[in-house]
PDB file of C-alpha atoms and ligand atoms in Angstrom:
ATOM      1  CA  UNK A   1       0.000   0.000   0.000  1.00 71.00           C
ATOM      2  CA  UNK A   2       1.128   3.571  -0.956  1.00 85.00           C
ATOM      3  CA  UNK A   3       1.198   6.312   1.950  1.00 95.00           C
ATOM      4  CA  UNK A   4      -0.171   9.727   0.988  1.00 97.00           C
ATOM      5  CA  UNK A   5       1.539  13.082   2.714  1.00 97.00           C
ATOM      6  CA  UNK A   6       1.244  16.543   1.691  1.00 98.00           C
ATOM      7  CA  UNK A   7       4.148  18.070   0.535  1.00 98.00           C
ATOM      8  CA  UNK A   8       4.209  22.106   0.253  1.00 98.00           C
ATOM      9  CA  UNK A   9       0.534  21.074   0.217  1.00 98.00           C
ATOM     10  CA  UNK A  10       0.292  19.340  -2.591  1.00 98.00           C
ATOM     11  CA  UNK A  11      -0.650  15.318  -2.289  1.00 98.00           C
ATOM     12  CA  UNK A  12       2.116  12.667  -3.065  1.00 98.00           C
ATOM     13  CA  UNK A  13       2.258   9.211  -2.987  1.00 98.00           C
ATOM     14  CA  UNK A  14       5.518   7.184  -2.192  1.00 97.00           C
ATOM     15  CA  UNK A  15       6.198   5.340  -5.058  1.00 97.00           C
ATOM     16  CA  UNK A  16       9.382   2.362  -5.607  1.00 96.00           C
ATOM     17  CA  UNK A  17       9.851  -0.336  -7.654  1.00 97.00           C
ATOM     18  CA  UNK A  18      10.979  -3.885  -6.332  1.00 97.00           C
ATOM     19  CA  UNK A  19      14.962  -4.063  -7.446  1.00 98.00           C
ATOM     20  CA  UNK A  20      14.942  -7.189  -9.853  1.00 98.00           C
ATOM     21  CA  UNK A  21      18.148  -9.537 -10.182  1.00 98.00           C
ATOM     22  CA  UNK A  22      20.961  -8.431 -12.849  1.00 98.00           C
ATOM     23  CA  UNK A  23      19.732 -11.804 -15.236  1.00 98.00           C
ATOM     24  CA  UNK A  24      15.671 -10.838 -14.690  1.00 98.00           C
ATOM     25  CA  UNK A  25      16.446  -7.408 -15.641  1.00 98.00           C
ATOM     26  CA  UNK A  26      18.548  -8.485 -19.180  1.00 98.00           C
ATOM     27  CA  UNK A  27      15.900 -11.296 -19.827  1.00 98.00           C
ATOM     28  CA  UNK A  28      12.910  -7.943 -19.470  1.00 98.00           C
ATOM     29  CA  UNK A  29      15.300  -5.953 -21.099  1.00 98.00           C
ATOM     30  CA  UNK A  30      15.981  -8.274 -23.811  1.00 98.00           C
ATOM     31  CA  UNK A  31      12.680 -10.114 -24.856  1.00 98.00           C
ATOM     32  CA  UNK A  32      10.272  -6.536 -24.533  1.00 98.00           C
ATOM     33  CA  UNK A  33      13.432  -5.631 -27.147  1.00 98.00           C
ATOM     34  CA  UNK A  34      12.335  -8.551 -28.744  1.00 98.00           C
ATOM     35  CA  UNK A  35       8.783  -8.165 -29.207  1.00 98.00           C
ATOM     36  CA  UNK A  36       9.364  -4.337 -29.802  1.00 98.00           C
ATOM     37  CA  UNK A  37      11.395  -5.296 -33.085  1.00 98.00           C
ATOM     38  CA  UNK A  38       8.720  -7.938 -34.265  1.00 98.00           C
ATOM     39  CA  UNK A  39       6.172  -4.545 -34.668  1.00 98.00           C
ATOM     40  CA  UNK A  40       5.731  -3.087 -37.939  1.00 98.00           C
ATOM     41  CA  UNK A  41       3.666  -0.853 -39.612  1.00 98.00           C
ATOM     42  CA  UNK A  42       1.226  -2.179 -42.135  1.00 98.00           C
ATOM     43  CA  UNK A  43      -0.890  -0.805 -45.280  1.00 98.00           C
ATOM     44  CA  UNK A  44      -3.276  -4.231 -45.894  1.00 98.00           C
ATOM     45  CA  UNK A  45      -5.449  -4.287 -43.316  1.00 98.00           C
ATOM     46  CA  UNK A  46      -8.642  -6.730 -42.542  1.00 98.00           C
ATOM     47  CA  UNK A  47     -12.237  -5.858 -41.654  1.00 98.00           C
ATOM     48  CA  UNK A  48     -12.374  -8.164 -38.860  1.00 98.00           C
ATOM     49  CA  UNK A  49     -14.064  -5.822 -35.986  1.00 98.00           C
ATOM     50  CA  UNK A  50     -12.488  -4.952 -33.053  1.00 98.00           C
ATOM     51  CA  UNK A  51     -14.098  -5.028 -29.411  1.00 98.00           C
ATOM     52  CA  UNK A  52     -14.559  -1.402 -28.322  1.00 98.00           C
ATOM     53  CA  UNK A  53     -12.941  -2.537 -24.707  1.00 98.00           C
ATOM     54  CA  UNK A  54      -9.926  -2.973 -26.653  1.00 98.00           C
ATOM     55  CA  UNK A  55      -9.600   0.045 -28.006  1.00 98.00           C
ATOM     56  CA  UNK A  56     -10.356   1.945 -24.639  1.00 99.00           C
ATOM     57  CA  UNK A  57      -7.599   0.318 -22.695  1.00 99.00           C
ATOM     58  CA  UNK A  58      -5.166   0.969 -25.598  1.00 98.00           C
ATOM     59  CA  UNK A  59      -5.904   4.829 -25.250  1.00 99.00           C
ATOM     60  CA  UNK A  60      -6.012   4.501 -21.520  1.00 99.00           C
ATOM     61  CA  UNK A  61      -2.296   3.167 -21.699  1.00 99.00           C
ATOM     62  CA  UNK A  62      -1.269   5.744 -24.618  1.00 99.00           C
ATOM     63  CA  UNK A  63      -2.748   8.657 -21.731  1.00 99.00           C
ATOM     64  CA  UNK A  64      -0.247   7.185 -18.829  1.00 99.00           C
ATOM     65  CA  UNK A  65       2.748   8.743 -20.890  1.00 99.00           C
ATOM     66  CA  UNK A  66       4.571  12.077 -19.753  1.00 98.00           C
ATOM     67  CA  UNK A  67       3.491  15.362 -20.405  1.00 98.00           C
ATOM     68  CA  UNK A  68       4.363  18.751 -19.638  1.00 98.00           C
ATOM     69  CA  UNK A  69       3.164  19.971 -16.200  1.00 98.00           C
ATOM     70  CA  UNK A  70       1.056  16.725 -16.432  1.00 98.00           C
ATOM     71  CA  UNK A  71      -1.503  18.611 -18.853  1.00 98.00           C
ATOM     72  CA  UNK A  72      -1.988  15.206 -20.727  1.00 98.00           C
ATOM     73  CA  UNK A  73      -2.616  17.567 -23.742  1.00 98.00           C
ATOM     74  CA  UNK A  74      -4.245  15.187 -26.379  1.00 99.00           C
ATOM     75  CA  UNK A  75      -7.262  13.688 -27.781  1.00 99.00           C
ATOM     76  CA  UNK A  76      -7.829  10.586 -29.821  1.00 99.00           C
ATOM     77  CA  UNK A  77     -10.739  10.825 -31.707  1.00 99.00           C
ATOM     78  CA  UNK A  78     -11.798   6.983 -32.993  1.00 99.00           C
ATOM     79  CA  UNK A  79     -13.897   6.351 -36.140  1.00 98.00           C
ATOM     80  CA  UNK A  80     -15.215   3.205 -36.574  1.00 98.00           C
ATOM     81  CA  UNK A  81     -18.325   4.650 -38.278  1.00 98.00           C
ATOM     82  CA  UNK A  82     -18.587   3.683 -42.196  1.00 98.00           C
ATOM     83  CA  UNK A  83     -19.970   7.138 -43.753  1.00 98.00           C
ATOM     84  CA  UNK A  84     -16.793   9.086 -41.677  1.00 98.00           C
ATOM     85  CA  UNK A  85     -14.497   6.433 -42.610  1.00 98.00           C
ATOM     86  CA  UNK A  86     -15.158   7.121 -46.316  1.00 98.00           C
ATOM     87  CA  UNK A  87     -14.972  11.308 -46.160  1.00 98.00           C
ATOM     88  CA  UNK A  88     -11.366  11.125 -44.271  1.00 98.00           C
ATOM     89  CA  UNK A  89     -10.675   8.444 -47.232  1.00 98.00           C
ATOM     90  CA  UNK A  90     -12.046  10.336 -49.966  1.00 98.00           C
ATOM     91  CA  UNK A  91     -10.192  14.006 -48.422  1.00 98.00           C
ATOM     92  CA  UNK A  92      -7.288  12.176 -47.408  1.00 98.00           C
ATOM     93  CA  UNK A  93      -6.710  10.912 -50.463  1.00 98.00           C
ATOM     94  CA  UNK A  94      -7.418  13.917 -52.065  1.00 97.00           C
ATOM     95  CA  UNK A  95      -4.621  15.726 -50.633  1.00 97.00           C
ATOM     96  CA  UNK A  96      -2.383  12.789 -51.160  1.00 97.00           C
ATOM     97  CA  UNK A  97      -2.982  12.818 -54.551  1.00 97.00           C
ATOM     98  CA  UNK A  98      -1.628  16.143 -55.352  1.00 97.00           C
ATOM     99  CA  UNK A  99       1.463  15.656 -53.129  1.00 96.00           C
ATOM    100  CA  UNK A 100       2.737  12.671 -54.793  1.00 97.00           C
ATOM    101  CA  UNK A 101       1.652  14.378 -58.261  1.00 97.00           C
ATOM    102  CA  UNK A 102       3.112  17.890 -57.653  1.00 96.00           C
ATOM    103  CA  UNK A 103       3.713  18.377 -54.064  1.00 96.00           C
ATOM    104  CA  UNK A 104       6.595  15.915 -53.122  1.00 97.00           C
ATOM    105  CA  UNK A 105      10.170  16.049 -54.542  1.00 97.00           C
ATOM    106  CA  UNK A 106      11.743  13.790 -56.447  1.00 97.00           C
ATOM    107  CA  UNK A 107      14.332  13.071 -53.930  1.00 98.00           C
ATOM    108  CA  UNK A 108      11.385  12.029 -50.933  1.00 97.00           C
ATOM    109  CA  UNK A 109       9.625  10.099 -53.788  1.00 97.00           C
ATOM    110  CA  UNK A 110      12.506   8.066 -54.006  1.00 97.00           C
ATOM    111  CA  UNK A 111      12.792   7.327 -50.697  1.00 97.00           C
ATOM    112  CA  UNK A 112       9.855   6.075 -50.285  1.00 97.00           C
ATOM    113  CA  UNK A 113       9.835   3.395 -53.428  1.00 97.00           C
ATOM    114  CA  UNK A 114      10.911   0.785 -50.732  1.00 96.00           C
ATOM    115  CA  UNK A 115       7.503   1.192 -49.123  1.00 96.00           C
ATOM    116  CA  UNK A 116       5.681   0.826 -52.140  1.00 94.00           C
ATOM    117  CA  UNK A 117       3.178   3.659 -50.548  1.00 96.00           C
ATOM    118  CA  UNK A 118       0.983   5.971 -52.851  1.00 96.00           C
ATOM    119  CA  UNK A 119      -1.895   8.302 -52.778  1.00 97.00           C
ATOM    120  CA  UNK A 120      -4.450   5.290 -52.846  1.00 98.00           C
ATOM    121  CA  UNK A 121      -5.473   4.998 -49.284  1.00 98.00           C
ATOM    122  CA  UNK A 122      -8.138   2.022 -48.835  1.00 98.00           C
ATOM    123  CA  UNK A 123      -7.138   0.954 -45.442  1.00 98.00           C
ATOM    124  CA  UNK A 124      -8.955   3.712 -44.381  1.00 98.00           C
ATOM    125  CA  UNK A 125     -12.200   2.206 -45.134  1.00 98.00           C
ATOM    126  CA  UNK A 126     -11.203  -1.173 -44.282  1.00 98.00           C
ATOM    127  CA  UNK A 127      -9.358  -0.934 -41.175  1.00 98.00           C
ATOM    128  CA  UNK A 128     -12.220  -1.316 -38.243  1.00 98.00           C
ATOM    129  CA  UNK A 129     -10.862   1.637 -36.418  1.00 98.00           C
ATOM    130  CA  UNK A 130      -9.005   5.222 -37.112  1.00 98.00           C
ATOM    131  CA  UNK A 131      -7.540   6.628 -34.361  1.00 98.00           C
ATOM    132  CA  UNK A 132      -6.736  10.332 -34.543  1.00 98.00           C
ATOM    133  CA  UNK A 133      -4.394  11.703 -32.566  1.00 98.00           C
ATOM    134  CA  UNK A 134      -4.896  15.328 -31.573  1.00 98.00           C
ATOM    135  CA  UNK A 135      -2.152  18.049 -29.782  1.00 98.00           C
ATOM    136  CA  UNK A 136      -4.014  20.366 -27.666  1.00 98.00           C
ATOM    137  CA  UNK A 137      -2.084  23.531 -27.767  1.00 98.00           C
ATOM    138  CA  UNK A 138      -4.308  25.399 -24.998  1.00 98.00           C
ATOM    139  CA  UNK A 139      -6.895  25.088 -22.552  1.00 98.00           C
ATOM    140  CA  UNK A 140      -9.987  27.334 -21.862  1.00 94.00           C
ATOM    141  CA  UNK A 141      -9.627  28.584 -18.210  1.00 90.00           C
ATOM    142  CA  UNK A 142     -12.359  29.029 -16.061  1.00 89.00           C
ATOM    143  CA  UNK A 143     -12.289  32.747 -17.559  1.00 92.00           C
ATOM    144  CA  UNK A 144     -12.548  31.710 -20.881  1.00 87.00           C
ATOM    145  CA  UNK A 145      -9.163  32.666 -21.440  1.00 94.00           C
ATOM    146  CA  UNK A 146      -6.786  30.675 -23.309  1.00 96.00           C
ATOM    147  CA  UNK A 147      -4.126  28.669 -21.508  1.00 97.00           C
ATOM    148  CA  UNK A 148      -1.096  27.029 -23.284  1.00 97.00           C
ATOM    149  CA  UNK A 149      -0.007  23.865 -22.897  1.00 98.00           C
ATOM    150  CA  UNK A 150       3.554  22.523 -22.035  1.00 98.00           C
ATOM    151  CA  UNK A 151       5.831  20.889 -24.692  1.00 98.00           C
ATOM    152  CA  UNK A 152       2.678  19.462 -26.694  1.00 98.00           C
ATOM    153  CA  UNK A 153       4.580  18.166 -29.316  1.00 98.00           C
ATOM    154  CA  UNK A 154       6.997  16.196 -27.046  1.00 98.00           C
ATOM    155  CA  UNK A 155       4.042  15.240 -25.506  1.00 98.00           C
ATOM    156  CA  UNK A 156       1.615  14.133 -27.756  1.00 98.00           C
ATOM    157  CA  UNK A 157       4.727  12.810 -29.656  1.00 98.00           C
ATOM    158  CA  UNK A 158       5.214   9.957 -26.410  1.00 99.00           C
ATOM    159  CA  UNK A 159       1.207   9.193 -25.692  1.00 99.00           C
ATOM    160  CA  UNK A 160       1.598   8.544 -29.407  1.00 98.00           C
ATOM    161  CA  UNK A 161       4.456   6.325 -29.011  1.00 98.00           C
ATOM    162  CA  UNK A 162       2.544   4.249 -25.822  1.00 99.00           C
ATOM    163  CA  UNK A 163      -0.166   3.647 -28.062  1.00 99.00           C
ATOM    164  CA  UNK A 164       1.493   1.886 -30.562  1.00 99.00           C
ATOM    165  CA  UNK A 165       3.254  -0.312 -28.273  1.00 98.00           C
ATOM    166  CA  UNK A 166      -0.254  -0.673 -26.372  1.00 99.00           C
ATOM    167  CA  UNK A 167      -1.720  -1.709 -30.161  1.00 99.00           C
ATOM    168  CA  UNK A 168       1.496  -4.323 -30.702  1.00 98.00           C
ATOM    169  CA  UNK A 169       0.928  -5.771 -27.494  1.00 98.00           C
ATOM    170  CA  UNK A 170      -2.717  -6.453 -27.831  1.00 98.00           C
ATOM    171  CA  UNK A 171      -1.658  -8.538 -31.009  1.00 98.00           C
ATOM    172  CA  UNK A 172      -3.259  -6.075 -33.951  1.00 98.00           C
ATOM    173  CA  UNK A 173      -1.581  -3.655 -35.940  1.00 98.00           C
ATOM    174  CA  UNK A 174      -1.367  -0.037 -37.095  1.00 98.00           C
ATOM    175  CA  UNK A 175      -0.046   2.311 -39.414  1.00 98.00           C
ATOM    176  CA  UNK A 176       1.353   5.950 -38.584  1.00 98.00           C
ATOM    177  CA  UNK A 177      -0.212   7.784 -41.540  1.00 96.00           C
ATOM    178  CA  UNK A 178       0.309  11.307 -42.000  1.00 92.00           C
ATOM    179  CA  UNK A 179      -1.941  12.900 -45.095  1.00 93.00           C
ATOM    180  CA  UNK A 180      -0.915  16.210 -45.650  1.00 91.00           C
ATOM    181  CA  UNK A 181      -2.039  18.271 -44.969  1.00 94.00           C
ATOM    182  CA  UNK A 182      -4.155  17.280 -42.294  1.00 96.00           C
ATOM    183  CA  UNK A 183      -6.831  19.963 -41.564  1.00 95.00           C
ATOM    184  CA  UNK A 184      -9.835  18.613 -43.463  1.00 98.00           C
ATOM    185  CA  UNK A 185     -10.055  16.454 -40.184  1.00 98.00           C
ATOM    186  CA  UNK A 186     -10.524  18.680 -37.849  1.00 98.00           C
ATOM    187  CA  UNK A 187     -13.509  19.884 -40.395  1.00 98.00           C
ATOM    188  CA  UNK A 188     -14.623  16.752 -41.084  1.00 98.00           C
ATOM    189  CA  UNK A 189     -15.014  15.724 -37.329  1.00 98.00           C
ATOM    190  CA  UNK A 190     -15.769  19.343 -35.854  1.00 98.00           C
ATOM    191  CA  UNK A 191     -12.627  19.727 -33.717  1.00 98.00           C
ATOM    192  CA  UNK A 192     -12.522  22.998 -31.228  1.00 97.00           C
ATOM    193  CA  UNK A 193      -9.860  24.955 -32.818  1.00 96.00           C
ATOM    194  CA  UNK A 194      -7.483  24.065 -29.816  1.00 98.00           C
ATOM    195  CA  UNK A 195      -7.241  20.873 -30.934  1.00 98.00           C
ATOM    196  CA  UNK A 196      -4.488  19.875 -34.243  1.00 98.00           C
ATOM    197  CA  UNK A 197      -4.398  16.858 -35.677  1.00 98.00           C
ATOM    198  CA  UNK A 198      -1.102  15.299 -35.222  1.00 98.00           C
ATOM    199  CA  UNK A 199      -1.092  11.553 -37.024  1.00 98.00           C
ATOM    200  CA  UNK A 200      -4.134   9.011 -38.447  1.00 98.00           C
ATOM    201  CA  UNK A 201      -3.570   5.896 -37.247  1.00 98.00           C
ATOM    202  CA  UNK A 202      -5.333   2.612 -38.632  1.00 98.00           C
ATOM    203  CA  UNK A 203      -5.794  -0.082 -36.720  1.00 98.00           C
ATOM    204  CA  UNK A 204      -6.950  -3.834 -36.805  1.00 98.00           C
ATOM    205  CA  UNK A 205      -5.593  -6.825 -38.096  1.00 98.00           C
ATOM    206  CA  UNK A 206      -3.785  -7.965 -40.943  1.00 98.00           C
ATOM    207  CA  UNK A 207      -5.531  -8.242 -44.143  1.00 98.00           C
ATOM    208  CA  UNK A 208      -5.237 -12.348 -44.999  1.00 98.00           C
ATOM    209  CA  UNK A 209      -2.260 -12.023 -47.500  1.00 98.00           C
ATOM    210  CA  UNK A 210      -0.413  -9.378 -45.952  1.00 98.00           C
ATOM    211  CA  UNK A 211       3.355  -7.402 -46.944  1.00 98.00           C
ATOM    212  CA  UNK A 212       5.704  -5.460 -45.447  1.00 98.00           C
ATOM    213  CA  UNK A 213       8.817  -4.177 -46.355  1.00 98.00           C
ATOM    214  CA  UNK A 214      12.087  -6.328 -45.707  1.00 97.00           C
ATOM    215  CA  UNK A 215      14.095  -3.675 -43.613  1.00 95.00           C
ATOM    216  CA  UNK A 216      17.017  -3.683 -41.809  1.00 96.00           C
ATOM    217  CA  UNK A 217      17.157  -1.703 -38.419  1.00 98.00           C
ATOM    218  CA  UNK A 218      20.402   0.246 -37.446  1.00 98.00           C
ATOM    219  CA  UNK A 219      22.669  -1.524 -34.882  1.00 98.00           C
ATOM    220  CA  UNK A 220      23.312  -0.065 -31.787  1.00 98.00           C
ATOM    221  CA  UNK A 221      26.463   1.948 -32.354  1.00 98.00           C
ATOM    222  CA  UNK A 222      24.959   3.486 -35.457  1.00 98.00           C
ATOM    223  CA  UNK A 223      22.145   5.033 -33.036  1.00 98.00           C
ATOM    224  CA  UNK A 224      23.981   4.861 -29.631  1.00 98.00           C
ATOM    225  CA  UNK A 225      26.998   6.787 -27.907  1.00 98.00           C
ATOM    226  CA  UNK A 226      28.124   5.838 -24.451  1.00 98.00           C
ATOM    227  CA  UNK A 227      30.094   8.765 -22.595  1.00 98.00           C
TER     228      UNK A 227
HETATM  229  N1  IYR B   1       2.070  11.051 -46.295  1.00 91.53           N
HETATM  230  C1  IYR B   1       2.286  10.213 -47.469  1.00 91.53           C
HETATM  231  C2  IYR B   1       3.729  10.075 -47.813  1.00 91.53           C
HETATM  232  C3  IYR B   1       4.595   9.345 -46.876  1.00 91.53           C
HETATM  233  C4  IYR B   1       5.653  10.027 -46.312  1.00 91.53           C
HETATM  234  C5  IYR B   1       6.558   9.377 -45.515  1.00 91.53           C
HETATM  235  I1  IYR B   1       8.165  10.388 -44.808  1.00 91.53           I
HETATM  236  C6  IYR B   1       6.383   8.010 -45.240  1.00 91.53           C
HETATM  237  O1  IYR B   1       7.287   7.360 -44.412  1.00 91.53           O
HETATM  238  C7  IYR B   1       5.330   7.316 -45.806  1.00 91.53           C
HETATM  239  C8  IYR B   1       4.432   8.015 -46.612  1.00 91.53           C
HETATM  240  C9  IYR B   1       1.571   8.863 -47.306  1.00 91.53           C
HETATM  241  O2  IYR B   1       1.072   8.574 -46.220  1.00 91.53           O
HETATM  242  O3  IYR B   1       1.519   8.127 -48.276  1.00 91.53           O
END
């Protein structure tokens, strides 16, 4: 059991963690590595529904990350409804189109052969849930007045990142899309104009014959310095 005191009176909790032996630690360390590295993002998705439970809980873990001054400043919005499935498809892929067609250079088009990606986005019809991640850049205080947030992008940026490890774990799968640009969703699903959308992200299972890209992830002294 926790004990509560009141520190400069504000409520705390103590809080510790039980110390685990050196080899339990690596094994953790090692196998969430593991199934970390066996996630990938996917474009063929299957219409096989999801249980609304499921979804909740993933959100509930993506809110538990860090925020600035603990302003948890995000929304997810989640679409499962057909008719506002197909008017984020059809603007989404509206906008798409003209950035691969005039918008994107020739350099970032290249990079992105490997993917195979283009401005044909059906997933977002067929996937059984879009989850759209919102920064909140201010509050409305009691006053009405407008009250910044903290470091939203760093923020929303981590909830972001908890909810696609939430997603792995529960065994389906997701895709960070990012139309651009993205504010025909706040119009399409009447955000306050706090709110700005940050990244679309499908999610279900895989479609039955499913591909992903064979890539190679950097070792760890291409992305790691020890001082
Ligand atoms: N937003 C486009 C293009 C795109 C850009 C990057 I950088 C990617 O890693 C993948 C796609 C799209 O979603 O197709």
């Amino acid at each position: 059991m926790s004990v509560k005191k009141l520190i400069d009176n504000h409520p705390y909790i103590s809080y510790s963690k039980p110390i685990l032996s050196d080899e339990e630690m690596l094994q953790r360390a090692q196998s969430f590595y593991k199934n970390m590295d066996s996630r990938r993002s996917v474009r063929e998705f299957s219409d096989r529904a999801i249980e609304r439970a499921v979804i909740e809980n993933i959100i509930r873990t993506a809110s538990t990350a860090p925020s600035g001054a603990h302003k948890q400043p995000w929304t997810f919005c989640v679409i499962a409804n057909p008719e506002i499935k197909k008017q984020i498809r059809n603007a989404a892929e509206e906008e798409e189109r003209a950035s691969y067609e005039s918008r994107m250079s020739s350099e970032w088009l290249d990079d992105l052969k490997p993917l195979g990606t283009d401005w044909q986005k059906p997933f977002l019809e067929i996937a059984p849930y879009l989850i759209i991640v919102f920064r909140r850049i201010y509050e409305f205080g009691e006053d009405g007045k407008k009250k910044n947030n903290y470091y939203v992008q760093e923020s929303v940026g981590l909830a972001t990142g908890f909810l696609l490890a939430a997603i792995h774990d529960a065994g389906l799968v997701s895709l960070t899309h990012t139309p651009s640009p993205m504010n025909f969703i706040s119009k399409i699903l009447n955000r306050p104009e706090n709110e700005k959308p940050f990244l679309l992200i499908p999610v279900g299972y895989t479609a039955e014959e499913c591909w992903v890209p064979d890539l190679e992830r950097k070792d760890i002294e291409d992305i790691c310095v020890f001082y």
